[in-house]
PDB file of C-alpha atoms (C1' of nucleotides) in Angstrom:
ATOM      1  CA  UNK A 460     177.882 -86.031 272.601  1.00 54.00           C
ATOM      2  CA  UNK A 461     177.714 -85.812 268.855  1.00 55.00           C
ATOM      3  CA  UNK A 462     180.711 -86.506 266.712  1.00 58.00           C
ATOM      4  CA  UNK A 463     182.126 -83.385 265.099  1.00 61.00           C
ATOM      5  CA  UNK A 464     181.354 -83.818 261.431  1.00 75.00           C
ATOM      6  CA  UNK A 465     181.799 -81.512 258.476  1.00 81.00           C
ATOM      7  CA  UNK A 466     178.310 -81.736 257.022  1.00 84.00           C
ATOM      8  CA  UNK A 467     179.405 -80.439 253.616  1.00 88.00           C
ATOM      9  CA  UNK A 468     182.094 -83.061 253.329  1.00 92.00           C
ATOM     10  CA  UNK A 469     179.821 -85.804 254.597  1.00 92.00           C
ATOM     11  CA  UNK A 470     176.929 -84.950 252.313  1.00 91.00           C
ATOM     12  CA  UNK A 471     179.377 -84.845 249.409  1.00 93.00           C
ATOM     13  CA  UNK A 472     180.302 -88.471 249.981  1.00 93.00           C
ATOM     14  CA  UNK A 473     176.743 -89.305 251.006  1.00 91.00           C
ATOM     15  CA  UNK A 474     175.483 -89.438 247.449  1.00 94.00           C
ATOM     16  CA  UNK A 475     175.866 -92.909 245.921  1.00 94.00           C
ATOM     17  CA  UNK A 476     176.765 -91.539 242.478  1.00 96.00           C
ATOM     18  CA  UNK A 477     179.496 -89.362 243.940  1.00 96.00           C
ATOM     19  CA  UNK A 478     180.889 -92.317 245.917  1.00 95.00           C
ATOM     20  CA  UNK A 479     181.010 -94.263 242.678  1.00 95.00           C
ATOM     21  CA  UNK A 480     182.783 -91.355 240.994  1.00 96.00           C
ATOM     22  CA  UNK A 481     185.417 -91.334 243.711  1.00 96.00           C
ATOM     23  CA  UNK A 482     185.765 -95.079 243.334  1.00 95.00           C
ATOM     24  CA  UNK A 483     186.331 -94.707 239.597  1.00 95.00           C
ATOM     25  CA  UNK A 484     188.819 -91.899 240.041  1.00 95.00           C
ATOM     26  CA  UNK A 485     190.701 -93.909 242.673  1.00 93.00           C
ATOM     27  CA  UNK A 486     190.773 -96.849 240.275  1.00 90.00           C
ATOM     28  CA  UNK A 487     192.639 -94.695 237.796  1.00 79.00           C
ATOM     29  CA  UNK A 488     189.946 -94.330 235.173  1.00 67.00           C
ATOM     30  CA  UNK A 489     190.508 -91.283 233.011  1.00 67.00           C
ATOM     31  CA  UNK A 490     188.916 -88.420 234.826  1.00 88.00           C
ATOM     32  CA  UNK A 491     186.876 -86.468 232.324  1.00 94.00           C
ATOM     33  CA  UNK A 492     183.160 -85.932 232.793  1.00 95.00           C
ATOM     34  CA  UNK A 493     182.370 -87.784 229.582  1.00 95.00           C
ATOM     35  CA  UNK A 494     184.599 -90.779 230.231  1.00 95.00           C
ATOM     36  CA  UNK A 495     183.244 -91.119 233.767  1.00 95.00           C
ATOM     37  CA  UNK A 496     179.654 -90.889 232.567  1.00 96.00           C
ATOM     38  CA  UNK A 497     180.341 -93.874 230.319  1.00 94.00           C
ATOM     39  CA  UNK A 498     180.836 -95.987 233.431  1.00 93.00           C
ATOM     40  CA  UNK A 499     177.742 -94.715 235.191  1.00 95.00           C
ATOM     41  CA  UNK A 500     174.005 -94.975 234.501  1.00 95.00           C
ATOM     42  CA  UNK A 501     173.619 -91.192 234.388  1.00 96.00           C
ATOM     43  CA  UNK A 502     174.231 -88.515 231.793  1.00 97.00           C
ATOM     44  CA  UNK A 503     177.388 -86.492 231.361  1.00 97.00           C
ATOM     45  CA  UNK A 504     175.680 -83.401 232.760  1.00 97.00           C
ATOM     46  CA  UNK A 505     174.736 -85.189 235.955  1.00 97.00           C
ATOM     47  CA  UNK A 506     178.340 -86.318 236.319  1.00 97.00           C
ATOM     48  CA  UNK A 507     179.543 -82.780 235.639  1.00 97.00           C
ATOM     49  CA  UNK A 508     177.312 -81.454 238.422  1.00 97.00           C
ATOM     50  CA  UNK A 509     178.601 -84.086 240.832  1.00 98.00           C
ATOM     51  CA  UNK A 510     182.182 -83.285 239.930  1.00 97.00           C
ATOM     52  CA  UNK A 511     181.271 -79.678 240.613  1.00 96.00           C
ATOM     53  CA  UNK A 512     180.183 -80.358 244.183  1.00 96.00           C
ATOM     54  CA  UNK A 513     183.141 -82.677 244.768  1.00 97.00           C
ATOM     55  CA  UNK A 514     185.337 -79.860 243.539  1.00 96.00           C
ATOM     56  CA  UNK A 515     183.674 -77.302 245.805  1.00 95.00           C
ATOM     57  CA  UNK A 516     184.364 -79.374 248.920  1.00 95.00           C
ATOM     58  CA  UNK A 517     187.901 -80.012 247.702  1.00 95.00           C
ATOM     59  CA  UNK A 518     187.625 -83.765 247.212  1.00 96.00           C
ATOM     60  CA  UNK A 519     188.711 -83.489 243.575  1.00 96.00           C
ATOM     61  CA  UNK A 520     190.629 -80.990 241.471  1.00 95.00           C
ATOM     62  CA  UNK A 521     190.345 -80.286 237.757  1.00 94.00           C
ATOM     63  CA  UNK A 522     193.162 -79.625 235.349  1.00 94.00           C
ATOM     64  CA  UNK A 523     192.135 -78.366 231.898  1.00 93.00           C
ATOM     65  CA  UNK A 524     193.918 -80.284 229.141  1.00 90.00           C
ATOM     66  CA  UNK A 525     193.025 -78.999 225.734  1.00 89.00           C
ATOM     67  CA  UNK A 526     189.349 -79.370 225.088  1.00 93.00           C
ATOM     68  CA  UNK A 527     188.862 -81.709 228.009  1.00 94.00           C
ATOM     69  CA  UNK A 528     188.999 -81.306 231.764  1.00 96.00           C
ATOM     70  CA  UNK A 529     190.715 -83.997 233.795  1.00 96.00           C
ATOM     71  CA  UNK A 530     189.683 -84.610 237.374  1.00 96.00           C
ATOM     72  CA  UNK A 531     191.771 -86.285 240.049  1.00 95.00           C
ATOM     73  CA  UNK A 532     191.023 -86.910 243.724  1.00 95.00           C
ATOM     74  CA  UNK A 533     192.593 -84.783 246.423  1.00 95.00           C
ATOM     75  CA  UNK A 534     194.203 -87.410 248.614  1.00 94.00           C
ATOM     76  CA  UNK A 535     194.443 -85.278 251.735  1.00 94.00           C
ATOM     77  CA  UNK A 536     190.811 -84.232 251.637  1.00 95.00           C
ATOM     78  CA  UNK A 537     189.599 -87.745 250.925  1.00 96.00           C
ATOM     79  CA  UNK A 538     191.731 -88.834 253.858  1.00 95.00           C
ATOM     80  CA  UNK A 539     189.863 -86.362 256.042  1.00 94.00           C
ATOM     81  CA  UNK A 540     186.549 -87.708 254.776  1.00 95.00           C
ATOM     82  CA  UNK A 541     187.595 -91.261 255.589  1.00 95.00           C
ATOM     83  CA  UNK A 542     188.616 -90.124 259.060  1.00 94.00           C
ATOM     84  CA  UNK A 543     185.114 -88.776 259.618  1.00 93.00           C
ATOM     85  CA  UNK A 544     183.515 -91.989 258.464  1.00 93.00           C
ATOM     86  CA  UNK A 545     185.697 -93.882 260.891  1.00 94.00           C
ATOM     87  CA  UNK A 546     184.976 -91.434 263.700  1.00 94.00           C
ATOM     88  CA  UNK A 547     181.218 -91.822 263.392  1.00 94.00           C
ATOM     89  CA  UNK A 548     181.536 -95.573 262.961  1.00 94.00           C
ATOM     90  CA  UNK A 549     183.727 -95.901 266.027  1.00 95.00           C
ATOM     91  CA  UNK A 550     181.447 -93.743 268.174  1.00 94.00           C
ATOM     92  CA  UNK A 551     178.351 -95.710 267.279  1.00 95.00           C
ATOM     93  CA  UNK A 552     180.191 -98.952 267.695  1.00 95.00           C
ATOM     94  CA  UNK A 553     181.302 -97.954 271.167  1.00 94.00           C
ATOM     95  CA  UNK A 554     177.757 -97.026 272.158  1.00 93.00           C
ATOM     96  CA  UNK A 555     176.355-100.233 270.775  1.00 93.00           C
ATOM     97  CA  UNK A 556     178.936-102.172 272.774  1.00 93.00           C
ATOM     98  CA  UNK A 557     178.034-100.297 275.932  1.00 91.00           C
ATOM     99  CA  UNK A 558     174.341-100.943 275.431  1.00 88.00           C
ATOM    100  CA  UNK A 559     175.108-104.577 274.860  1.00 87.00           C
ATOM    101  CA  UNK A 560     177.151-104.779 278.057  1.00 89.00           C
ATOM    102  CA  UNK A 561     174.343-103.156 280.048  1.00 87.00           C
ATOM    103  CA  UNK A 562     171.835-105.563 278.572  1.00 81.00           C
ATOM    104  CA  UNK A 563     174.033-108.493 279.555  1.00 86.00           C
ATOM    105  CA  UNK A 564     174.493-107.278 283.108  1.00 89.00           C
ATOM    106  CA  UNK A 565     170.734-106.950 283.462  1.00 86.00           C
ATOM    107  CA  UNK A 566     170.439-110.459 282.120  1.00 80.00           C
ATOM    108  CA  UNK A 567     172.803-111.692 284.814  1.00 80.00           C
ATOM    109  CA  UNK A 568     170.896-110.049 287.662  1.00 83.00           C
ATOM    110  CA  UNK A 569     167.809-111.827 286.402  1.00 79.00           C
ATOM    111  CA  UNK A 570     169.437-115.241 286.594  1.00 74.00           C
TER     112      UNK A 570
ATOM    113  CA  UNK B1276     185.770-102.578 242.338  1.00 54.00           C
ATOM    114  CA  UNK B1277     183.074-100.736 244.208  1.00 55.00           C
ATOM    115  CA  UNK B1278     182.269-101.581 247.781  1.00 58.00           C
ATOM    116  CA  UNK B1279     178.932-103.314 248.134  1.00 61.00           C
ATOM    117  CA  UNK B1280     176.773-100.744 249.877  1.00 75.00           C
ATOM    118  CA  UNK B1281     173.084-100.753 250.658  1.00 82.00           C
ATOM    119  CA  UNK B1282     172.190 -97.360 249.217  1.00 84.00           C
ATOM    120  CA  UNK B1283     168.980 -97.120 251.227  1.00 89.00           C
ATOM    121  CA  UNK B1284     170.807 -97.765 254.469  1.00 92.00           C
ATOM    122  CA  UNK B1285     173.621 -95.410 253.582  1.00 92.00           C
ATOM    123  CA  UNK B1286     171.390 -92.553 252.508  1.00 91.00           C
ATOM    124  CA  UNK B1287     169.401 -93.028 255.708  1.00 93.00           C
ATOM    125  CA  UNK B1288     172.488 -92.286 257.785  1.00 93.00           C
ATOM    126  CA  UNK B1289     173.696 -89.750 255.246  1.00 92.00           C
ATOM    127  CA  UNK B1290     171.352 -87.044 256.450  1.00 94.00           C
ATOM    128  CA  UNK B1291     172.878 -84.985 259.292  1.00 94.00           C
ATOM    129  CA  UNK B1292     169.563 -84.649 261.136  1.00 96.00           C
ATOM    130  CA  UNK B1293     169.020 -88.392 261.060  1.00 96.00           C
ATOM    131  CA  UNK B1294     172.543 -88.993 262.347  1.00 95.00           C
ATOM    132  CA  UNK B1295     171.779 -86.620 265.196  1.00 95.00           C
ATOM    133  CA  UNK B1296     168.558 -88.503 265.879  1.00 96.00           C
ATOM    134  CA  UNK B1297     170.446 -91.767 266.110  1.00 96.00           C
ATOM    135  CA  UNK B1298     172.942 -90.089 268.414  1.00 94.00           C
ATOM    136  CA  UNK B1299     170.132 -88.923 270.686  1.00 94.00           C
ATOM    137  CA  UNK B1300     168.457 -92.296 270.713  1.00 95.00           C
ATOM    138  CA  UNK B1301     171.759 -94.008 271.486  1.00 93.00           C
ATOM    139  CA  UNK B1302     172.279 -91.569 274.341  1.00 89.00           C
ATOM    140  CA  UNK B1303     169.070 -92.806 275.870  1.00 78.00           C
ATOM    141  CA  UNK B1304     166.939 -89.737 275.362  1.00 66.00           C
ATOM    142  CA  UNK B1305     163.248 -90.558 275.425  1.00 67.00           C
ATOM    143  CA  UNK B1306     162.333 -91.560 271.908  1.00 88.00           C
ATOM    144  CA  UNK B1307     159.131 -89.769 270.969  1.00 94.00           C
ATOM    145  CA  UNK B1308     158.966 -87.466 267.967  1.00 94.00           C
ATOM    146  CA  UNK B1309     158.089 -84.500 270.185  1.00 94.00           C
ATOM    147  CA  UNK B1310     160.775 -85.083 272.778  1.00 94.00           C
ATOM    148  CA  UNK B1311     163.402 -85.559 270.094  1.00 95.00           C
ATOM    149  CA  UNK B1312     162.330 -82.417 268.265  1.00 95.00           C
ATOM    150  CA  UNK B1313     163.001 -80.466 271.472  1.00 93.00           C
ATOM    151  CA  UNK B1314     166.683 -81.331 271.128  1.00 92.00           C
ATOM    152  CA  UNK B1315     166.886 -80.452 267.468  1.00 94.00           C
ATOM    153  CA  UNK B1316     166.522 -77.210 265.509  1.00 94.00           C
ATOM    154  CA  UNK B1317     163.690 -78.631 263.423  1.00 96.00           C
ATOM    155  CA  UNK B1318     159.972 -79.117 263.917  1.00 96.00           C
ATOM    156  CA  UNK B1319     158.247 -82.219 265.225  1.00 96.00           C
ATOM    157  CA  UNK B1320     156.923 -83.040 261.766  1.00 96.00           C
ATOM    158  CA  UNK B1321     160.390 -82.999 260.268  1.00 97.00           C
ATOM    159  CA  UNK B1322     161.549 -85.349 263.029  1.00 97.00           C
ATOM    160  CA  UNK B1323     158.535 -87.577 262.437  1.00 97.00           C
ATOM    161  CA  UNK B1324     159.406 -87.836 258.741  1.00 97.00           C
ATOM    162  CA  UNK B1325     162.997 -88.728 259.577  1.00 97.00           C
ATOM    163  CA  UNK B1326     161.886 -91.353 262.077  1.00 97.00           C
ATOM    164  CA  UNK B1327     159.695 -92.687 259.293  1.00 96.00           C
ATOM    165  CA  UNK B1328     162.592 -93.233 256.923  1.00 96.00           C
ATOM    166  CA  UNK B1329     164.769 -94.645 259.711  1.00 97.00           C
ATOM    167  CA  UNK B1330     161.920 -97.027 260.482  1.00 96.00           C
ATOM    168  CA  UNK B1331     161.545 -98.070 256.856  1.00 94.00           C
ATOM    169  CA  UNK B1332     165.196 -99.078 256.605  1.00 95.00           C
ATOM    170  CA  UNK B1333     164.935-100.835 259.960  1.00 95.00           C
ATOM    171  CA  UNK B1334     167.341 -98.627 261.895  1.00 96.00           C
ATOM    172  CA  UNK B1335     164.704 -97.840 264.515  1.00 96.00           C
ATOM    173  CA  UNK B1336     161.503 -99.460 265.723  1.00 94.00           C
ATOM    174  CA  UNK B1337     158.432 -97.821 267.234  1.00 93.00           C
ATOM    175  CA  UNK B1338     156.411 -99.124 270.144  1.00 92.00           C
ATOM    176  CA  UNK B1339     153.109 -97.338 270.793  1.00 89.00           C
ATOM    177  CA  UNK B1340     152.737 -96.497 274.470  1.00 86.00           C
ATOM    178  CA  UNK B1341     149.411 -94.920 275.206  1.00 84.00           C
ATOM    179  CA  UNK B1342     149.072 -91.694 273.292  1.00 88.00           C
ATOM    180  CA  UNK B1343     152.755 -91.545 272.442  1.00 91.00           C
ATOM    181  CA  UNK B1344     155.049 -93.574 270.208  1.00 94.00           C
ATOM    182  CA  UNK B1345     158.455 -94.493 271.546  1.00 95.00           C
ATOM    183  CA  UNK B1346     161.317 -95.094 269.149  1.00 96.00           C
ATOM    184  CA  UNK B1347     164.431 -97.132 269.896  1.00 94.00           C
ATOM    185  CA  UNK B1348     167.372 -98.003 267.667  1.00 94.00           C
ATOM    186  CA  UNK B1349     167.718-101.471 266.167  1.00 94.00           C
ATOM    187  CA  UNK B1350     171.169-102.451 267.313  1.00 93.00           C
ATOM    188  CA  UNK B1351     171.716-105.130 264.686  1.00 94.00           C
ATOM    189  CA  UNK B1352     170.779-102.881 261.816  1.00 95.00           C
ATOM    190  CA  UNK B1353     172.842 -99.986 263.118  1.00 96.00           C
ATOM    191  CA  UNK B1354     175.675-102.453 263.451  1.00 95.00           C
ATOM    192  CA  UNK B1355     175.301-103.279 259.774  1.00 94.00           C
ATOM    193  CA  UNK B1356     175.338 -99.577 258.931  1.00 95.00           C
ATOM    194  CA  UNK B1357     178.522 -99.081 260.920  1.00 95.00           C
ATOM    195  CA  UNK B1358     180.057-102.033 259.104  1.00 94.00           C
ATOM    196  CA  UNK B1359     179.323-100.345 255.786  1.00 93.00           C
ATOM    197  CA  UNK B1360     180.882 -97.092 256.930  1.00 93.00           C
ATOM    198  CA  UNK B1361     183.989 -98.986 257.946  1.00 94.00           C
ATOM    199  CA  UNK B1362     184.035-100.975 254.723  1.00 94.00           C
ATOM    200  CA  UNK B1363     184.002 -97.875 252.539  1.00 94.00           C
ATOM    201  CA  UNK B1364     186.481 -96.135 254.795  1.00 94.00           C
ATOM    202  CA  UNK B1365     188.862 -99.074 254.731  1.00 95.00           C
ATOM    203  CA  UNK B1366     188.638 -99.472 250.960  1.00 94.00           C
ATOM    204  CA  UNK B1367     189.359 -95.840 250.274  1.00 95.00           C
ATOM    205  CA  UNK B1368     192.113 -95.844 252.849  1.00 95.00           C
ATOM    206  CA  UNK B1369     193.748 -98.831 251.192  1.00 94.00           C
ATOM    207  CA  UNK B1370     193.611 -97.153 247.791  1.00 93.00           C
ATOM    208  CA  UNK B1371     195.013 -93.937 249.131  1.00 93.00           C
ATOM    209  CA  UNK B1372     197.866 -95.873 250.691  1.00 93.00           C
ATOM    210  CA  UNK B1373     198.552 -97.649 247.439  1.00 92.00           C
ATOM    211  CA  UNK B1374     198.591 -94.400 245.486  1.00 88.00           C
ATOM    212  CA  UNK B1375     200.928 -92.940 248.047  1.00 88.00           C
ATOM    213  CA  UNK B1376     203.300 -95.908 247.755  1.00 90.00           C
ATOM    214  CA  UNK B1377     203.320 -95.604 243.979  1.00 88.00           C
ATOM    215  CA  UNK B1378     204.038 -91.896 244.204  1.00 83.00           C
ATOM    216  CA  UNK B1379     206.926 -92.571 246.542  1.00 87.00           C
ATOM    217  CA  UNK B1380     208.422 -95.229 244.294  1.00 90.00           C
ATOM    218  CA  UNK B1381     208.295 -92.817 241.367  1.00 87.00           C
ATOM    219  CA  UNK B1382     209.958 -90.244 243.565  1.00 82.00           C
ATOM    220  CA  UNK B1383     212.792 -92.689 244.238  1.00 82.00           C
ATOM    221  CA  UNK B1384     213.425 -93.460 240.572  1.00 84.00           C
ATOM    222  CA  UNK B1385     213.777 -89.722 239.994  1.00 79.00           C
ATOM    223  CA  UNK B1386     216.497 -89.355 242.624  1.00 75.00           C
TER     224      UNK B1386
ATOM    225  C1'  DG C1209     191.931 -72.949 206.417  1.00 94.33           C
ATOM    226  C1'  DA C1210     187.331 -75.163 206.627  1.00 94.33           C
ATOM    227  C1'  DC C1211     184.610 -78.887 208.458  1.00 94.33           C
ATOM    228  C1'  DG C1212     183.061 -82.640 211.162  1.00 94.33           C
ATOM    229  C1'  DA C1213     183.686 -84.970 215.508  1.00 94.33           C
ATOM    230  C1'  DT C1214     184.250 -84.750 220.263  1.00 94.33           C
ATOM    231  C1'  DG C1215     184.078 -82.457 224.780  1.00 94.33           C
ATOM    232  C1'  DT C1216     182.420 -78.730 227.804  1.00 94.33           C
ATOM    233  C1'  DG C1217     179.030 -75.267 229.526  1.00 94.33           C
ATOM    234  C1'  DC C1218     174.547 -73.155 230.200  1.00 94.33           C
ATOM    235  C1'  DA C1219     169.421 -73.086 230.718  1.00 94.33           C
ATOM    236  C1'  DA C1220     164.969 -74.939 231.303  1.00 94.33           C
ATOM    237  C1'  DC C1221     162.425 -78.348 233.148  1.00 94.33           C
ATOM    238  C1'  DC C1222     160.823 -82.342 236.340  1.00 94.33           C
ATOM    239  C1'  DA C1223     160.656 -85.356 240.576  1.00 94.33           C
ATOM    240  C1'  DT C1224     162.107 -86.070 245.054  1.00 94.33           C
ATOM    241  C1'  DC C1225     163.191 -84.625 249.584  1.00 94.33           C
ATOM    242  C1'  DG C1226     163.980 -81.898 253.839  1.00 94.33           C
ATOM    243  C1'  DG C1227     161.515 -78.506 256.067  1.00 94.33           C
ATOM    244  C1'  DT C1228     157.627 -75.543 257.336  1.00 94.33           C
ATOM    245  C1'  DT C1229     152.679 -74.204 258.646  1.00 94.33           C
ATOM    246  C1'  DG C1230     147.973 -75.385 259.605  1.00 94.33           C
ATOM    247  C1'  DC C1231     144.484 -78.377 260.766  1.00 94.33           C
ATOM    248  C1'  DT C1232     142.324 -82.746 262.555  1.00 94.33           C
ATOM    249  C1'  DA C1233     142.113 -86.750 265.436  1.00 94.33           C
ATOM    250  C1'  DT C1234     143.148 -89.363 269.396  1.00 94.33           C
ATOM    251  C1'  DC C1235     144.455 -90.345 274.024  1.00 94.33           C
ATOM    252  C1'  DG C1236     145.081 -89.196 279.142  1.00 94.33           C
ATOM    253  C1'  DC C1237     143.763 -86.961 282.976  1.00 94.33           C
ATOM    254  C1'  DC C1238     141.346 -83.508 286.126  1.00 94.33           C
TER     255       DC C1238
ATOM    256  C1'  DG D 181     132.762 -84.108 279.844  1.00 94.33           C
ATOM    257  C1'  DG D 182     136.393 -81.045 278.711  1.00 94.33           C
ATOM    258  C1'  DC D 183     141.151 -79.565 278.305  1.00 94.33           C
ATOM    259  C1'  DG D 184     145.973 -80.397 277.210  1.00 94.33           C
ATOM    260  C1'  DA D 185     149.393 -83.042 274.907  1.00 94.33           C
ATOM    261  C1'  DT D 186     150.714 -86.177 271.274  1.00 94.33           C
ATOM    262  C1'  DA D 187     150.419 -88.030 266.707  1.00 94.33           C
ATOM    263  C1'  DG D 188     148.933 -87.806 261.795  1.00 94.33           C
ATOM    264  C1'  DC D 189     147.658 -85.660 257.331  1.00 94.33           C
ATOM    265  C1'  DA D 190     147.939 -82.178 253.542  1.00 94.33           C
ATOM    266  C1'  DA D 191     149.579 -78.308 251.196  1.00 94.33           C
ATOM    267  C1'  DC D 192     153.236 -75.643 250.232  1.00 94.33           C
ATOM    268  C1'  DC D 193     158.346 -74.026 249.506  1.00 94.33           C
ATOM    269  C1'  DG D 194     163.385 -74.329 248.352  1.00 94.33           C
ATOM    270  C1'  DA D 195     167.269 -77.216 247.256  1.00 94.33           C
ATOM    271  C1'  DT D 196     169.007 -80.956 244.702  1.00 94.33           C
ATOM    272  C1'  DG D 197     169.746 -85.022 241.536  1.00 94.33           C
ATOM    273  C1'  DG D 198     168.448 -85.967 237.050  1.00 94.33           C
ATOM    274  C1'  DT D 199     167.056 -85.117 232.263  1.00 94.33           C
ATOM    275  C1'  DT D 200     166.938 -82.817 227.444  1.00 94.33           C
ATOM    276  C1'  DG D 201     168.360 -79.347 224.207  1.00 94.33           C
ATOM    277  C1'  DC D 202     171.328 -76.178 222.453  1.00 94.33           C
ATOM    278  C1'  DA D 203     175.552 -73.213 221.969  1.00 94.33           C
ATOM    279  C1'  DC D 204     180.598 -72.922 222.260  1.00 94.33           C
ATOM    280  C1'  DA D 205     185.459 -74.513 221.979  1.00 94.33           C
ATOM    281  C1'  DT D 206     188.973 -77.579 220.397  1.00 94.33           C
ATOM    282  C1'  DC D 207     191.168 -81.303 217.877  1.00 94.33           C
ATOM    283  C1'  DG D 208     192.106 -83.842 213.658  1.00 94.33           C
ATOM    284  C1'  DT D 209     191.860 -84.245 208.869  1.00 94.33           C
ATOM    285  C1'  DC D 210     191.053 -83.237 204.125  1.00 94.33           C
TER     286       DC D 210
END
DNA sequence: GACGATGTGCAACCATCGGTTGCTATCGCC
DNA sequence: GGCGATAGCAACCGATGGTTGCACATCGTC
């Protein structure tokens, strides 16, 4: 059985640049597209696009402040994303363990 | 600080179809491109491409058997992938907790 | 109040990637 | 040998991550 996963949410955090963005936002760095692009090896426009998709899946929210637009992470939604990561990780881990146990039992019968 | 993540490995498991493939392989379904494509809503060629990238990052290995090519998961490598999922999940979780604690302490000072 | 600096938004363009279709080649078996 | 099943290759398409270039808004300052 496959783990129930929100593909939109997963693919949002699947991109390495977006993961880095979330890292930066969690670290408290000022959340404008320009300031974030300073910390990343991509242009401001690329960052703006990424913030757009993060916004669409609800992982971040923007609050206009004068001429700039501040982004902050949505803690609940990021919590859900983390839960999915853990769910998939746990499922695979369990299956790997089971396979390992089976392999060992076969080993024993061959002794 | 950003979690050390192997981007190739992560992006390999980032694709929903590839995750499904790994699920199927872990479930013991026969591992040929054609048999796997029967279980998925995509063509054999798409599956073959995915198996190719999974192979390149070492998550699966192919063993030619007559006219067909059987794929099986590499347990060690998948284990590493799971570890990365957990690492990112744990890091984000920790930061979310910390933010929550800070928010609560501010709440208290305002009482 | 006008002007330059800074920040955002939009559009065109390019490369890569997931997916498809179509064809060829190889292997197994009757 | 010939037929069916499997794999492999190539061309093509749409979406996406990335870039550059330009227009628009806002802030500070003279």
